[in-house]
Amino acid sequence: MNTLTQSAAWQALLNHRQDFNRTSLRQLFAQDTQRFQRFSLQAGPLFLDYSRNHLMSETLDLLTQLAQQAGLPDMIDAMFSGEPINSTEHRAVLHTALRDPYSAPIRVHGQDVTPLIEAVLERMESFVHQVRSGEWRGFTGLPITDVVNIGIGGSDLGPASVIAALPGDCTGPRVHFVSNVDGAQLTYTLRHLNPAQTLFIIASKTFTTQETLLNAHSARAWFMQTAGDASFVAQHFVALSTNETEVKRFGIDPRHMFEFWDWVGGRYSLWSAIGLSIALGIGMEKFRELLAGASIMDEHFRSAPLAQNMPVVMGLIGVWYINFFGAQTHAILPYDQGLERFVAHIQQVSMESTGKSVTLKGESVDYATGAVVWGGAGTNGQHAYYQLLHQGTTLIPADFIIPLQSRAPLGTHHQLLMANVLAQGEALMRGKTADEARQELLAQGLTEPDITALLPHKVFPGNRPSNTLTMSSLTPYTLGALLALYEHRTFVQGVVWNINTFDQWGVELGKQLARLIEPELASGKLSGTHDASTAGLISRILDSQDPHH
Ligand code: G6Q
């Protein structure tokens, strides 16, 4: 039996929740002129305004009590010190160590991992320098102009989102990402590339992921069509992995393998050798700035008191909405075009981590865990899905993310972007009352019958919560802090819900079934073990491939 929902803090929060049936966000702002100062905080380069949330000081007290009761401070220590908190896989969770390679020793199974981290960083440094300087040559003697990272999930989304976020810092070879086993992605990526100047990075922690291996084999076949000689593969293929045996089996020399370790979870791996594509794109110095930004957030997370701890506050606000307001989704709305892919990465970080329905001990939970994370760059979303945020029937807490200065200033563009994000937060919070809407329609000269007909459609209920995160501008350093913030926010929620944030067994079943179905598609023979829907669809695929069809 799990006790979270019976706990004193949970019960007190349930009671306290009733207060918000009588108090709107507008009223909370009217009652307290210091609300912005009271409910905002700084962590490293990031500033968080969380005043536009359904909370008061008492809410924060109760939520931090809930976190205390869940043992959050001890769990934070356990993570940073390398205890095997990923209990179902018996692994430590040490992506934080990757960002602080000069820290005090951190031991996993008795071995200090910090020298290992620095050694790989140094190897990456030397390789990145060779490729970016043009010293590293392809098989015809030409330098590398294009890098293709082949990986999926955690071996793709983190690096892809960083490269997309920092276009102004990408001064090296062009970096492309191929993740989907849909052959179209590889085909169209390679269409304009020259094999003699292309470097493939095969990024796979396990080196057994079917999609990645098939893409890697097809990439090698494409390369060999031009190169002809297998000895040239060495100059054009490197591997990022924990699995040397499989890397060798694929035909990549272990000297061209950049190692990481089982204590780096896939979705937390962009800080490890998996970040090689990032380092090739932005250079090693800036890659280290990315690590340093994350490390500042780690330090804050480790040392700030819970109520002034940014990942803790954001995590707990998420718990508050999911468990006490019934929120089922969470929108991430960056006002920076480069952060469009960031949303996809945080979607994985959050949903793969908190999509669990049993506790650490394997008991079913009797409360909601996780939310659907979605979103995209503003202002685009304003002309698409924001309608539902403003006037729909579901509560969707949102995070606005704003770099205060643009790295690509262009006339008044940034000013207009900022005006829009501020307007959205204000509109969600304030809404527009029937009285206000009526005054506007009167001022426009509408007749009374027209006003009566139109008025209900013109009302905005408001009272919709949001956080606003700001940074001076989006740089490798501030991006590092931002990524680490969301990682830790996710961990905080996992601790409160008493689930394993770091495993992902939910992805297994589909993989198992695909392994059964693929040979059936190849042989044209159904196994007879499928439900009627699956069998019917397999037959349709087979029929469509039949030349006599
Ligand atoms: C992330 C997941 C998952 C993983 C991919 C790729 O936390 O474990 O997204 O990263 O399945 O795995 P490989 O890197 O082993 O190919």
Coordinates of N, CA, C and O and ligand atoms in Angstrom, one line a residue, residues 152-155 203-207 209 212 265-267 348 352 504 511, ligand 1:
I152 N 19.3 7.3 -32.3 CA 17.8 7.5 -32.1 C 17.5 7.7 -30.6 O 18.3 7.3 -29.7
G153 N 16.4 8.4 -30.3 CA 16.1 8.6 -28.9 C 17.1 9.4 -28.2 O 17.5 10.5 -28.7
G154 N 17.6 8.9 -27.1 CA 18.6 9.7 -26.3 C 19.9 9.9 -27.1 O 20.7 10.8 -26.8
S155 N 20.2 9.1 -28.1 CA 21.4 9.2 -28.9 C 21.2 10.1 -30.1 O 22.0 10.2 -31.0
A203 N 26.0 6.6 -33.2 CA 25.8 6.9 -31.8 C 24.8 5.9 -31.2 O 23.6 6.0 -31.5
S204 N 25.3 5.0 -30.4 CA 24.3 4.0 -29.8 C 25.0 3.5 -28.5 O 26.0 2.8 -28.6
K205 N 24.3 3.7 -27.4 CA 24.8 3.3 -26.1 C 25.0 1.8 -26.1 O 26.1 1.3 -25.8
T206 N 24.0 1.1 -26.6 CA 24.1 -0.4 -26.5 C 24.7 -1.0 -27.8 O 25.2 -2.1 -27.8
F207 N 24.6 -0.2 -28.9 CA 25.0 -0.7 -30.2 C 24.3 -1.9 -30.7 O 24.7 -2.7 -31.5
T209 N 20.7 -1.3 -31.1 CA 19.4 -0.7 -31.5 C 19.2 -1.0 -33.0 O 19.9 -0.5 -33.8
T212 N 19.1 2.0 -35.6 CA 20.4 2.7 -35.7 C 21.3 1.8 -36.5 O 22.1 2.3 -37.4
G265 N 22.4 7.6 -18.5 CA 21.1 7.2 -19.2 C 21.1 7.8 -20.5 O 21.6 8.9 -20.8
G266 N 20.4 7.1 -21.5 CA 20.3 7.6 -22.9 C 19.9 9.0 -23.0 O 20.5 9.9 -23.6
R267 N 18.7 9.3 -22.3 CA 18.2 10.7 -22.5 C 18.9 11.7 -21.7 O 18.6 12.9 -21.8
Q348 N 11.0 13.9 -24.3 CA 11.5 12.6 -24.0 C 12.0 12.5 -22.5 O 11.7 11.6 -21.8
E352 N 9.5 9.9 -20.8 CA 10.1 8.6 -20.6 C 10.5 8.4 -19.1 O 10.6 7.3 -18.7
Q504 N 13.2 2.7 -18.4 CA 12.2 3.0 -19.5 C 11.7 1.6 -20.1 O 11.8 1.4 -21.2
K511 N 9.3 -3.2 -29.1 CA 10.6 -3.7 -29.8 C 10.4 -5.2 -29.9 O 10.8 -5.8 -31.0
Ligands
G6Q1 C1 16.7 7.0 -23.4 C2 16.3 5.7 -23.9 C3 16.3 5.6 -25.4 C4 17.7 5.3 -26.0 C5 17.5 4.8 -27.5 C6 18.7 4.6 -28.2 O1 16.9 7.2 -22.2 O2 17.0 4.7 -23.3 O3 15.8 6.8 -26.0 O4 18.5 6.4 -26.0 O5 16.6 3.7 -27.5 O6 19.5 3.6 -27.5 P1 21.0 3.3 -28.0 O7 21.8 4.5 -27.7 O8 21.4 2.1 -27.1 O9 21.0 3.0 -29.4

